[in-house]
Amino acid sequence: MQKCWAKPASNGLRTLSRPTSNRRAPALQKRGLQDVSITRTGKPIIRVQGGRTSLGGHTATVFGATGFLGRYIVNRLARSGCTVVVPYRDDMGKRHLKLLGDLGRIVFMEYDLRNTSSLEEAVRHSDVVYNLVGRDYPTKNFSFEDVHVEGAERIAEAVAKYDIDRFIHVSSFNADKNSPSEFFQSKARGEEVVRSIFPETTIVRPAPVFGFEDRLLHRLASITNLLTSNHMQERYWPVHANDVGHALKLMLEDDNTASETFELYGPTNYSTAEIAELVDREIMKHRRHINLPKRIVKPTANLLNKLLWWSTTSADQVEREFIDQRIDPKAKTFKDLGLEPGELSNLTFHYLQGYRSSAFYDLPPATEREKREEKKYLHVIDDQ
């Protein structure tokens, strides 16, 4: 605290006086009726346009937030002032999410997908629940049925028990009960289960997602991706993870998306071989791929998935290499949310720069002739 000594008094003593301050007391933020929104169940919600330090907004529970896609939706929710409940299993896998929101905005709760009471405790104070829990390959502890059907059923029952306003269930493209892939079959059964328990469920079917720590670009750039099947001719519309996270955030703000099904896919249709060419050109390396018949690769992948404790491949992943992406014409898309998805070829540099060959940095400086040739392809030239 600042102190100020005044002039000596008549009796020879110095008196202590407090300096005057020009500070004003912080004014309370005024709220209007337009800031209050009534949810489907009659609960008032203060919707604000501020950033991560703003007060108000929704309370959202995001199951599967510690996965690849989870961080994108948690980031979108937390930086808009929402309180985000993050159920987790591994204490080391959720630490990076704490920095996405302001102090106290990210709430961690330990849970077990087979423990109904822990699921109910995670959703009881929320007004929106996201289910991003999924498994790309089966393990000895969890099969596709355990995660995509029974796990989704328990979460939907907890949502219905506490009458949560919104439930957004993230499924997968090509979800079909008649699919030869067990993964796609379980995803379709999971959709039916959650819709039967909670009819207002919003179902989201994203295409193969690319971004940081994805299983698409990084798998093709890795040296371990050696054995393939079907000559990498599987076709799909890859979508940017940031666009999917933005779409999930917009679904929360629009109650008209309840009970709807969304197909989220990118603007361009690629085959895996075409994406592999983009990856090779970006990392300046040529990754060799050995194509083997499915009757050989599938049992080999099944054996590796059982013997190794880290993720390699599985028999069902080999089966999915022979299935092209099909889009439901009745489902809604990015256009219904007012979004334009990003193009894969424009974003590969950000995610594959670490795989670049050291030969790129050993190249000699460009000659004058090479500079002139390069200027022919530039729209803006420095000396103009």
CSV table of N, CA and C in Angstrom, one decimal, residues 192-266:
chain,number,residue,atom,x,y,z
A,192,GLU,N,-29.6,-46.5,-33.7
A,192,GLU,CA,-31.0,-46.9,-33.5
A,192,GLU,C,-31.3,-46.9,-32.0
A,193,VAL,N,-30.3,-47.3,-31.2
A,193,VAL,CA,-30.5,-47.4,-29.7
A,193,VAL,C,-30.7,-46.1,-29.1
A,194,VAL,N,-29.9,-45.1,-29.4
A,194,VAL,CA,-30.0,-43.8,-28.8
A,194,VAL,C,-31.2,-43.0,-29.3
A,195,ARG,N,-31.6,-43.3,-30.5
A,195,ARG,CA,-32.9,-42.6,-31.0
A,195,ARG,C,-34.1,-43.2,-30.4
A,196,SER,N,-34.1,-44.5,-30.1
A,196,SER,CA,-35.2,-45.1,-29.4
A,196,SER,C,-35.4,-44.7,-28.0
A,197,ILE,N,-34.2,-44.4,-27.3
A,197,ILE,CA,-34.3,-43.9,-25.9
A,197,ILE,C,-34.5,-42.4,-25.8
A,198,PHE,N,-33.9,-41.7,-26.7
A,198,PHE,CA,-34.0,-40.2,-26.7
A,198,PHE,C,-34.3,-39.8,-28.1
A,199,PRO,N,-35.5,-39.6,-28.5
A,199,PRO,CA,-35.8,-39.3,-29.9
A,199,PRO,C,-35.3,-38.0,-30.4
A,200,GLU,N,-35.0,-37.0,-29.5
A,200,GLU,CA,-34.5,-35.7,-29.9
A,200,GLU,C,-33.0,-35.8,-30.2
A,201,THR,N,-32.4,-36.9,-30.3
A,201,THR,CA,-30.9,-37.0,-30.5
A,201,THR,C,-30.5,-36.5,-31.8
A,202,THR,N,-29.5,-35.7,-31.9
A,202,THR,CA,-28.9,-35.3,-33.1
A,202,THR,C,-27.7,-36.2,-33.5
A,203,ILE,N,-27.8,-36.9,-34.6
A,203,ILE,CA,-26.8,-37.8,-35.1
A,203,ILE,C,-25.9,-37.2,-36.1
A,204,VAL,N,-24.6,-37.3,-35.9
A,204,VAL,CA,-23.6,-36.7,-36.7
A,204,VAL,C,-22.7,-37.8,-37.3
A,205,ARG,N,-22.6,-37.9,-38.6
A,205,ARG,CA,-21.8,-38.9,-39.3
A,205,ARG,C,-20.6,-38.2,-40.1
A,206,PRO,N,-19.5,-38.0,-39.4
A,206,PRO,CA,-18.4,-37.4,-40.1
A,206,PRO,C,-17.6,-38.3,-41.1
A,207,ALA,N,-17.1,-37.8,-42.1
A,207,ALA,CA,-16.3,-38.6,-43.0
A,207,ALA,C,-14.9,-38.8,-42.4
A,208,PRO,N,-14.0,-39.5,-43.0
A,208,PRO,CA,-12.6,-39.6,-42.4
A,208,PRO,C,-12.1,-38.2,-42.2
A,209,VAL,N,-11.6,-38.0,-40.9
A,209,VAL,CA,-11.2,-36.7,-40.4
A,209,VAL,C,-9.7,-36.6,-40.5
A,210,PHE,N,-9.2,-35.5,-40.9
A,210,PHE,CA,-7.8,-35.2,-40.9
A,210,PHE,C,-7.5,-34.0,-40.0
A,211,GLY,N,-6.3,-33.9,-39.5
A,211,GLY,CA,-5.9,-32.9,-38.6
A,211,GLY,C,-4.7,-33.3,-37.8
A,212,PHE,N,-4.4,-32.6,-36.7
A,212,PHE,CA,-3.3,-33.0,-35.9
A,212,PHE,C,-3.6,-34.3,-35.2
A,213,GLU,N,-2.6,-35.2,-35.2
A,213,GLU,CA,-2.8,-36.5,-34.6
A,213,GLU,C,-3.9,-37.4,-35.2
A,214,ASP,N,-4.2,-37.2,-36.5
A,214,ASP,CA,-5.2,-38.0,-37.1
A,214,ASP,C,-4.7,-39.4,-37.5
A,215,ARG,N,-5.6,-40.2,-38.0
A,215,ARG,CA,-5.2,-41.5,-38.5
A,215,ARG,C,-5.3,-41.7,-40.0
A,216,LEU,N,-5.2,-40.5,-40.7
A,216,LEU,CA,-5.3,-40.5,-42.1
A,216,LEU,C,-4.0,-40.1,-42.7
A,217,LEU,N,-3.6,-38.8,-42.6
A,217,LEU,CA,-2.4,-38.2,-43.1
A,217,LEU,C,-1.2,-38.8,-42.4
A,218,HIS,N,-1.2,-38.9,-41.1
A,218,HIS,CA,-0.1,-39.4,-40.4
A,218,HIS,C,0.2,-40.9,-40.6
A,219,ARG,N,-0.9,-41.6,-40.9
A,219,ARG,CA,-0.7,-43.0,-41.2
A,219,ARG,C,-0.1,-43.2,-42.6
A,220,LEU,N,-0.5,-42.4,-43.5
A,220,LEU,CA,0.1,-42.5,-44.9
A,220,LEU,C,1.6,-42.0,-44.9
A,221,ALA,N,1.9,-41.0,-44.0
A,221,ALA,CA,3.2,-40.5,-44.0
A,221,ALA,C,4.2,-41.3,-43.2
A,222,SER,N,3.7,-42.2,-42.4
A,222,SER,CA,4.5,-43.0,-41.5
A,222,SER,C,5.2,-44.2,-42.3
A,223,ILE,N,6.4,-44.5,-41.9
A,223,ILE,CA,7.1,-45.6,-42.6
A,223,ILE,C,6.6,-47.0,-42.3
A,224,THR,N,5.8,-47.0,-41.2
A,224,THR,CA,5.2,-48.3,-40.8
A,224,THR,C,4.0,-48.7,-41.7
A,225,ASN,N,3.5,-47.8,-42.5
A,225,ASN,CA,2.3,-48.1,-43.3
A,225,ASN,C,2.8,-48.8,-44.6
A,226,LEU,N,3.0,-50.1,-44.5
A,226,LEU,CA,3.7,-50.8,-45.6
A,226,LEU,C,2.7,-51.7,-46.3
A,227,LEU,N,1.9,-52.5,-45.5
A,227,LEU,CA,1.0,-53.5,-46.2
A,227,LEU,C,-0.4,-52.8,-46.4
A,228,THR,N,-0.9,-52.9,-47.6
A,228,THR,CA,-2.2,-52.4,-48.0
A,228,THR,C,-2.9,-53.5,-48.7
A,229,SER,N,-4.2,-53.2,-49.0
A,229,SER,CA,-5.0,-54.0,-49.8
A,229,SER,C,-5.9,-53.2,-50.7
A,230,ASN,N,-6.5,-53.8,-51.7
A,230,ASN,CA,-7.4,-53.1,-52.6
A,230,ASN,C,-6.6,-52.0,-53.4
A,231,HIS,N,-5.3,-52.0,-53.4
A,231,HIS,CA,-4.5,-51.0,-54.1
A,231,HIS,C,-4.9,-49.6,-53.7
A,232,MET,N,-5.4,-49.4,-52.4
A,232,MET,CA,-5.7,-48.1,-51.9
A,232,MET,C,-6.7,-47.4,-52.7
A,233,GLN,N,-7.7,-48.1,-53.3
A,233,GLN,CA,-8.7,-47.5,-54.1
A,233,GLN,C,-10.0,-47.1,-53.4
A,234,GLU,N,-10.1,-47.2,-52.1
A,234,GLU,CA,-11.2,-46.8,-51.3
A,234,GLU,C,-11.4,-45.3,-51.5
A,235,ARG,N,-12.7,-44.8,-51.8
A,235,ARG,CA,-12.9,-43.4,-52.1
A,235,ARG,C,-13.8,-42.8,-51.0
A,236,TYR,N,-13.5,-41.6,-50.6
A,236,TYR,CA,-14.3,-40.9,-49.6
A,236,TYR,C,-14.0,-39.4,-49.7
A,237,TRP,N,-14.7,-38.6,-48.9
A,237,TRP,CA,-14.6,-37.1,-48.8
A,237,TRP,C,-14.0,-36.7,-47.5
A,238,PRO,N,-12.7,-36.6,-47.4
A,238,PRO,CA,-12.1,-36.3,-46.1
A,238,PRO,C,-12.5,-34.9,-45.6
A,239,VAL,N,-12.6,-34.8,-44.3
A,239,VAL,CA,-13.1,-33.5,-43.7
A,239,VAL,C,-12.1,-33.0,-42.7
A,240,HIS,N,-12.0,-31.7,-42.6
A,240,HIS,CA,-11.1,-31.1,-41.6
A,240,HIS,C,-11.7,-31.2,-40.2
A,241,ALA,N,-10.9,-31.6,-39.2
A,241,ALA,CA,-11.3,-31.7,-37.8
A,241,ALA,C,-11.8,-30.4,-37.3
A,242,ASN,N,-11.2,-29.3,-37.7
A,242,ASN,CA,-11.7,-28.0,-37.2
A,242,ASN,C,-13.1,-27.7,-37.7
A,243,ASP,N,-13.4,-28.1,-38.9
A,243,ASP,CA,-14.8,-27.8,-39.4
A,243,ASP,C,-15.8,-28.7,-38.7
A,244,VAL,N,-15.4,-29.9,-38.3
A,244,VAL,CA,-16.4,-30.8,-37.6
A,244,VAL,C,-16.6,-30.2,-36.2
A,245,GLY,N,-15.6,-29.7,-35.5
A,245,GLY,CA,-15.7,-29.1,-34.2
A,245,GLY,C,-16.6,-27.9,-34.3
A,246,HIS,N,-16.4,-27.1,-35.3
A,246,HIS,CA,-17.3,-25.9,-35.5
A,246,HIS,C,-18.7,-26.2,-35.7
A,247,ALA,N,-18.9,-27.3,-36.5
A,247,ALA,CA,-20.3,-27.7,-36.8
A,247,ALA,C,-21.0,-28.2,-35.5
A,248,LEU,N,-20.3,-29.0,-34.7
A,248,LEU,CA,-20.8,-29.5,-33.4
A,248,LEU,C,-21.2,-28.3,-32.5
A,249,LYS,N,-20.4,-27.3,-32.5
A,249,LYS,CA,-20.7,-26.1,-31.7
A,249,LYS,C,-22.0,-25.4,-32.2
A,250,LEU,N,-22.1,-25.3,-33.5
A,250,LEU,CA,-23.3,-24.6,-34.0
A,250,LEU,C,-24.6,-25.4,-33.8
A,251,MET,N,-24.5,-26.7,-33.7
A,251,MET,CA,-25.7,-27.5,-33.5
A,251,MET,C,-26.2,-27.3,-32.1
A,252,LEU,N,-25.3,-26.9,-31.1
A,252,LEU,CA,-25.8,-26.6,-29.8
A,252,LEU,C,-26.6,-25.3,-29.8
A,253,GLU,N,-26.2,-24.4,-30.6
A,253,GLU,CA,-26.9,-23.1,-30.6
A,253,GLU,C,-28.2,-23.0,-31.4
A,254,ASP,N,-28.4,-24.1,-32.2
A,254,ASP,CA,-29.6,-24.1,-33.0
A,254,ASP,C,-30.5,-25.3,-32.6
A,255,ASP,N,-31.6,-25.0,-32.0
A,255,ASP,CA,-32.5,-26.1,-31.5
A,255,ASP,C,-33.2,-26.8,-32.7
A,256,ASN,N,-33.2,-26.2,-33.9
A,256,ASN,CA,-33.8,-26.9,-35.0
A,256,ASN,C,-33.0,-28.1,-35.5
A,257,THR,N,-31.8,-28.3,-35.0
A,257,THR,CA,-31.0,-29.4,-35.4
A,257,THR,C,-31.3,-30.6,-34.5
A,258,ALA,N,-32.2,-30.5,-33.5
A,258,ALA,CA,-32.6,-31.7,-32.7
A,258,ALA,C,-33.3,-32.6,-33.6
A,259,SER,N,-33.1,-33.9,-33.4
A,259,SER,CA,-33.8,-35.0,-34.1
A,259,SER,C,-33.3,-35.1,-35.5
A,260,GLU,N,-32.3,-34.4,-35.9
A,260,GLU,CA,-31.8,-34.4,-37.3
A,260,GLU,C,-30.6,-35.3,-37.4
A,261,THR,N,-30.3,-35.7,-38.7
A,261,THR,CA,-29.1,-36.5,-39.0
A,261,THR,C,-28.2,-35.7,-39.9
A,262,PHE,N,-26.9,-35.5,-39.6
A,262,PHE,CA,-26.0,-34.7,-40.4
A,262,PHE,C,-24.9,-35.6,-41.0
A,263,GLU,N,-24.6,-35.4,-42.2
A,263,GLU,CA,-23.5,-36.0,-42.9
A,263,GLU,C,-22.4,-34.9,-43.1
A,264,LEU,N,-21.3,-35.0,-42.4
A,264,LEU,CA,-20.3,-34.0,-42.5
A,264,LEU,C,-19.1,-34.5,-43.4
A,265,TYR,N,-18.9,-34.0,-44.6
A,265,TYR,CA,-17.9,-34.4,-45.4
A,265,TYR,C,-17.2,-33.3,-46.2
A,266,GLY,N,-16.0,-33.5,-46.7
A,266,GLY,CA,-15.3,-32.4,-47.4
A,266,GLY,C,-15.8,-32.1,-48.8
